[in-house]
Structure formats: structure tokens, C-alpha cells
mmCIF file of C-alpha atoms and ligand atoms in Angstrom:
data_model
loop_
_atom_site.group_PDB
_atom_site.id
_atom_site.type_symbol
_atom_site.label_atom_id
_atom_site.label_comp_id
_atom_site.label_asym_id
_atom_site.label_seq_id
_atom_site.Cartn_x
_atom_site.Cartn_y
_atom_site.Cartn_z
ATOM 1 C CA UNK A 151 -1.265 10.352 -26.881
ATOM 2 C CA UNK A 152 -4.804 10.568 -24.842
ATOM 3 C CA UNK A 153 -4.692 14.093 -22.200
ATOM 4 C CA UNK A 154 -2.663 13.199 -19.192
ATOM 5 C CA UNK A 155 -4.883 14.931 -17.196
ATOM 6 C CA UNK A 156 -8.046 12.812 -18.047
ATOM 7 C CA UNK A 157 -7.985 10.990 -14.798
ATOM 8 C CA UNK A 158 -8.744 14.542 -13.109
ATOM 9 C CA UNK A 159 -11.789 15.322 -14.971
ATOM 10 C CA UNK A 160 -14.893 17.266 -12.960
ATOM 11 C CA UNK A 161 -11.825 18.867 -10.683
ATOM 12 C CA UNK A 162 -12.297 22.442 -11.107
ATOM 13 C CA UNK A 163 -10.301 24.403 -13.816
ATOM 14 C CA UNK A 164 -7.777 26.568 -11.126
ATOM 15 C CA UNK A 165 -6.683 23.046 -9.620
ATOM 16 C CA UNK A 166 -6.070 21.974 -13.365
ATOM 17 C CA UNK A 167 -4.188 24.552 -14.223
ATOM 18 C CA UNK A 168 -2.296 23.848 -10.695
ATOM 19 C CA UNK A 169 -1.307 20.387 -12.034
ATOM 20 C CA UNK A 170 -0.289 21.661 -15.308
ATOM 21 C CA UNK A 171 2.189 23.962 -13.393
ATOM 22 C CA UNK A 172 3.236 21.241 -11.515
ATOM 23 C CA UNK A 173 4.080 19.134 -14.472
ATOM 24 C CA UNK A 174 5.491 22.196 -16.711
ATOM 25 C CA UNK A 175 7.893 22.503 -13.531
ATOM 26 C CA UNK A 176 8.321 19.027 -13.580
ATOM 27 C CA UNK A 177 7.761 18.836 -9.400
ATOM 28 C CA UNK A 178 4.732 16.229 -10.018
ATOM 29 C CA UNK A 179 7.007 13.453 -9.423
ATOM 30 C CA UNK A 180 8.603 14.910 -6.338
ATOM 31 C CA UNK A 181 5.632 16.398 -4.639
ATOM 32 C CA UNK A 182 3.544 12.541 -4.544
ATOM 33 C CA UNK A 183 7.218 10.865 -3.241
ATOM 34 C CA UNK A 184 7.344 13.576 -0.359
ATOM 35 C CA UNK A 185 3.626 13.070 0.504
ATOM 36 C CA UNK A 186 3.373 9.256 -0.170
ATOM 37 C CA UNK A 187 6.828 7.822 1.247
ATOM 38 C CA UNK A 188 5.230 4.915 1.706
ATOM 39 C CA UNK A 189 4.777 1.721 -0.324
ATOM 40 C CA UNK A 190 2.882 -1.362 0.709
ATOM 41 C CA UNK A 191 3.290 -4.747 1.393
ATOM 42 C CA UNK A 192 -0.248 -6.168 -0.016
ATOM 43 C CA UNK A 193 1.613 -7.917 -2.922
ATOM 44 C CA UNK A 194 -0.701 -10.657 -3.842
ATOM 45 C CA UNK A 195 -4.606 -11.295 -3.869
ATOM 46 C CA UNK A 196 -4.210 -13.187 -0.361
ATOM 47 C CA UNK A 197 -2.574 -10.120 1.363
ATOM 48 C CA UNK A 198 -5.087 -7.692 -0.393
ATOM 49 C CA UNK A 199 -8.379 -10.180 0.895
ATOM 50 C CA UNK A 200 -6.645 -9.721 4.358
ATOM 51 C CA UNK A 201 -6.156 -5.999 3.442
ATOM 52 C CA UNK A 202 -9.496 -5.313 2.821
ATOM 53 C CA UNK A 203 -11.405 -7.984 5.382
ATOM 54 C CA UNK A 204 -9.483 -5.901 8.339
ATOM 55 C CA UNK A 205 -11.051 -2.917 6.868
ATOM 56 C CA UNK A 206 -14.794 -4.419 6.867
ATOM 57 C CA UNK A 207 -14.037 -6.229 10.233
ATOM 58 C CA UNK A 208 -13.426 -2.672 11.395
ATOM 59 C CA UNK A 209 -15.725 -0.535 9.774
ATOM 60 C CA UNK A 210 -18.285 -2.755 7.678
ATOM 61 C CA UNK A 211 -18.906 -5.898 10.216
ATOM 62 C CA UNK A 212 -22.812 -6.276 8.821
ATOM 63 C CA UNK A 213 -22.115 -5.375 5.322
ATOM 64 C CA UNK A 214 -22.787 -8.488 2.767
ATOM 65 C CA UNK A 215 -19.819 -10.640 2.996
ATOM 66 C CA UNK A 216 -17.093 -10.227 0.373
ATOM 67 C CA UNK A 217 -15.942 -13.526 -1.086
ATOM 68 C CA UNK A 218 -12.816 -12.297 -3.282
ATOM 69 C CA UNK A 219 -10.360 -9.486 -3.200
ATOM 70 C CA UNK A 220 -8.265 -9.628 -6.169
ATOM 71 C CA UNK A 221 -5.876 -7.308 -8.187
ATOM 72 C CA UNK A 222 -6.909 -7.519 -11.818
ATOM 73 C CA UNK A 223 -4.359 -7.213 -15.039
ATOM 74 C CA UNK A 224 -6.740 -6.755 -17.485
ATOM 75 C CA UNK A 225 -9.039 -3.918 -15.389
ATOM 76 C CA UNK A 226 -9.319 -0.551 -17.388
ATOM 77 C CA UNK A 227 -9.221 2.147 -15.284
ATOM 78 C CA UNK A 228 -10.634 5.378 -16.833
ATOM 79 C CA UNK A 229 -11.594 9.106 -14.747
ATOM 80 C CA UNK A 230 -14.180 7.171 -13.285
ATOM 81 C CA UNK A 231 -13.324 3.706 -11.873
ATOM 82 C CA UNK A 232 -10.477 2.590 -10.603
ATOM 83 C CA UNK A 233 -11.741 -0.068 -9.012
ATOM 84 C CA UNK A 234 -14.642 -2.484 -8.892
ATOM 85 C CA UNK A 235 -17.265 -4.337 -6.621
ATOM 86 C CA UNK A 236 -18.961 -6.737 -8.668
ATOM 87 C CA UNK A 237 -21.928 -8.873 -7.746
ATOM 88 C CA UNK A 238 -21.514 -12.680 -9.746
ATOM 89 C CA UNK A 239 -24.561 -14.404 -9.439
ATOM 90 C CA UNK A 240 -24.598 -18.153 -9.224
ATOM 91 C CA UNK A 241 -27.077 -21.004 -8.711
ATOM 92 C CA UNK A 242 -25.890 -22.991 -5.412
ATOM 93 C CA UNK A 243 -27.949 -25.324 -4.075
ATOM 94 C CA UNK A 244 -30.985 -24.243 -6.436
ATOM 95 C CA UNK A 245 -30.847 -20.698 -4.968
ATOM 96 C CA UNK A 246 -29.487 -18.067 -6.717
ATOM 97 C CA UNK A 247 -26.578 -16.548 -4.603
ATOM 98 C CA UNK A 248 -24.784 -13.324 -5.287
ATOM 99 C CA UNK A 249 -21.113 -13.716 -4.618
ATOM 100 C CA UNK A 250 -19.532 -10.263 -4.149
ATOM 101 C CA UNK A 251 -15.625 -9.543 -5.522
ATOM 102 C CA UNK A 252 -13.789 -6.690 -5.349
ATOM 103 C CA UNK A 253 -11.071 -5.846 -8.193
ATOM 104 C CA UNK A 254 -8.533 -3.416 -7.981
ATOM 105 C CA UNK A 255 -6.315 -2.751 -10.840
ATOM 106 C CA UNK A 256 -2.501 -4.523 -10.692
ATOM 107 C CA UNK A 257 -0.871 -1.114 -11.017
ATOM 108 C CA UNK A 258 -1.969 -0.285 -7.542
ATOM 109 C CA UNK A 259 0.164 -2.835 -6.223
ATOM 110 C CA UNK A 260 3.374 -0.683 -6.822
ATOM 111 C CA UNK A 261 1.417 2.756 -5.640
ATOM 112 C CA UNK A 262 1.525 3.801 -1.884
ATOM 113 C CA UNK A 263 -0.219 2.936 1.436
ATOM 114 C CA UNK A 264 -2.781 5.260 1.189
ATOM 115 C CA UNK A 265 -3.897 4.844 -2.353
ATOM 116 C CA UNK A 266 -4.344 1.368 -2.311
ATOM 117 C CA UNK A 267 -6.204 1.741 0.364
ATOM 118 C CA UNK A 268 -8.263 4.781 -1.279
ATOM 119 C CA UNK A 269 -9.234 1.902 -3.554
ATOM 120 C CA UNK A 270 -10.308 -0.690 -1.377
ATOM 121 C CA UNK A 271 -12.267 1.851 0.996
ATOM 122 C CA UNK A 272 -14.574 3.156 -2.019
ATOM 123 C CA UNK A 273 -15.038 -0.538 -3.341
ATOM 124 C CA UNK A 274 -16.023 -1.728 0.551
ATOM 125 C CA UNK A 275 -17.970 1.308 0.952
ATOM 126 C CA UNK A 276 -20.263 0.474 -1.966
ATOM 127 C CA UNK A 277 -21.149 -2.819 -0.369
ATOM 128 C CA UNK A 278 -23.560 -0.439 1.645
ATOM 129 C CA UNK A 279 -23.865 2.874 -0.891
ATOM 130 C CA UNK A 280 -24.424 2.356 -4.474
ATOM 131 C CA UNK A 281 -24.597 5.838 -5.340
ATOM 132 C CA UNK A 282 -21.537 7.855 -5.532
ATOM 133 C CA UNK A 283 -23.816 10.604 -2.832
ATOM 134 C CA UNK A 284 -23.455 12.308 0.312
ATOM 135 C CA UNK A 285 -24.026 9.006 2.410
ATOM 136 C CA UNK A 286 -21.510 7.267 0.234
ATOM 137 C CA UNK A 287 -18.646 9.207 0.877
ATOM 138 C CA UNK A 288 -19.167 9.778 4.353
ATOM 139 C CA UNK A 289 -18.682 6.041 4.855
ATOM 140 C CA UNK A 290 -15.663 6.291 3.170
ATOM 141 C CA UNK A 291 -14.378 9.154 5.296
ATOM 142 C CA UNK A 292 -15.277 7.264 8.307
ATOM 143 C CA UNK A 293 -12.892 4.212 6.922
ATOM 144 C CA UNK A 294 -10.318 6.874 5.659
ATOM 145 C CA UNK A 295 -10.607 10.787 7.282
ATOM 146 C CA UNK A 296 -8.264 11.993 4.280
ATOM 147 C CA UNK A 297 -10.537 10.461 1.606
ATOM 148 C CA UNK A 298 -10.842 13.204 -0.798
ATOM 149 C CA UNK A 299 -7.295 14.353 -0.940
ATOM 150 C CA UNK A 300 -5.625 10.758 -1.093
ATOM 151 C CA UNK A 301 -8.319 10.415 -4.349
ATOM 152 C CA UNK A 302 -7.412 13.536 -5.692
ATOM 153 C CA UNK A 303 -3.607 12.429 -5.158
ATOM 154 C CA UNK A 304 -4.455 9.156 -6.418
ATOM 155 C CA UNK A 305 -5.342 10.677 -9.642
ATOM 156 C CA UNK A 306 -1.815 13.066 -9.370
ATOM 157 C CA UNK A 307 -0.283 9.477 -9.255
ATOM 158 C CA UNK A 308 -2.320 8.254 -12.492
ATOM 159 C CA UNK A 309 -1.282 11.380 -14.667
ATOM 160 C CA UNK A 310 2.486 10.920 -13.541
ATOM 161 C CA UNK A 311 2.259 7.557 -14.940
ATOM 162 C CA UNK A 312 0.287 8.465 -17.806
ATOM 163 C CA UNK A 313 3.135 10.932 -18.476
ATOM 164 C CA UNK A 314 6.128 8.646 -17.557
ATOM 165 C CA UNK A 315 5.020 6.098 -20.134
ATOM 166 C CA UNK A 316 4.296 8.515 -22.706
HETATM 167 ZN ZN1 ZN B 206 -17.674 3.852 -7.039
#
């Protein structure tokens, strides 16, 4: 079996060794249901496309336009993407248009509220930051003022269910 705590990698060692407490007690499981109650109603690529055009409506109105929002089976998520914001190029009318998609991997439709939108904020933040810098996350803290925890919880919620399945 891979680490369970890959998704966590470049957190620093004393909030490591906090999760592997947490799991050796076996309170991971407990502590993300008291913080994250919540599940979501954005079941299908329609509802996540709404999901996420509310969000760029809000926070994003000038940003390129988005032309699909879809929850992807077959997406790997590894430490470092969870999600993605691709550009597909095609030729339309003999110009060369970039049609931009957001994916966000299927297993986020059964995780809470917050995550999925953890997700969706980085992926419609990077329609304006490419870099993962100081100016990118401060867009997504604008769109979401608990960024950082709800992706460090997000990645709590990956190594429980690395660990359930295991
Ligand atoms: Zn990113």
C-alpha cells in the first residue's frame, strides 16, 4: 500500500506527526464529520457548471469565460492536483480558440460543502494566476476566507479514504 499520508506532503513534520496521532487514535474520521457536517447537492456536471459560474459571476466576472465544469472518473489526483483547468484549443471559424474546462475528480462529489468548493475556487482562481504564488492564493482567499485550512482538511479527507480503502 502507497503512504496514506502522501496527499499531505510539504506540510511540516509536527502537523504530520499530528495526523499520525490522529489516525493511531483512530479520531481522523470523527474530527472531519464534526467539522464538515455538511454534504452537497452539486451531483452532476450541470449543478457543478452552475456551482462554479455563481462563483466567477461573484468573484471572477472578467476572467476568460469557462465553457465546461465537469467531474471526471478517470482524473488522478496525486499531493499536487486535485483538480484541473485545462485550456483545449480548437480551430472555429479559422481562428484558433482556446476553450477553457475545469475537471474536478468524481470522488468530490460525495465530500463536503467546503471541499468541493476548495476545488472549484483554486481551479477558477487559475483562470487569472497560473502560478501557485502569493497573488494566487490571495484570490482564492478572497473567493473562500478559510482557504488554507479547508485544503489542508481536504487532504485529512484524502488520507481517511486512502486508509478506509486500504
Ligand atoms: Zn493549481
Amino acid at each position: 500500500m502507497s503512504d496514506p499520508l502522501r496527499f499531505l506532503g510539504g506540510y511540516p513534520a509536527a502537523t504530520l506527526d499530528q495526523v499520525r496521532d490522529l489516525i493511531a487514535r483512530d479520531e481522523l474520521g470523527g474530527y472531519l464529520q464534526r467539522r464538515y457536517p455538511e454534504a452537497h447537492a452539486v451531483r452532476n456536471d450541470g449543478a457543478l457548471y452552475e456551482h462554479a459560474m455563481a462563483l466567477k459571476q461573484r468573484y471572477l466576472r472578467n476572467a476568460a469565460p469557462l465553457a465546461k465544469v465537469v467531474y471526471d472518473n478517470r482524473l488522478q489526483i496525486d499531493q499536487r492536483a486535485l483538480g484541473t483547468l485545462t485550456a483545449v484549443s480548437r480551430v472555429q471559424g479559422g481562428q484558433l480558440k482556446a476553450k477553457r474546462e475545469i475537471r474536478v475528480a468524481a470522488l468530490f462529489k460525495d465530500a463536503p460543502a467546503e471541499m468541493l468548493q476548495m476545488i472549484v475556487v483554486h481551479e477558477l482562481a487559475h483562470l487569472k494566476e497560473r502560478a501557485h504564488d502569493k497573488a494566487f492564493y490571495a484570490l482564492c482567499q478572497h473567493m473562500q476566507p478559510d482557504y488554507h485550512q479547508v485544503e489542508f482538511d481536504t487532504r485529512l479527507y484524502l488520507t481517511w479514504r486512502a486508509l478506509q480503502a486500504a
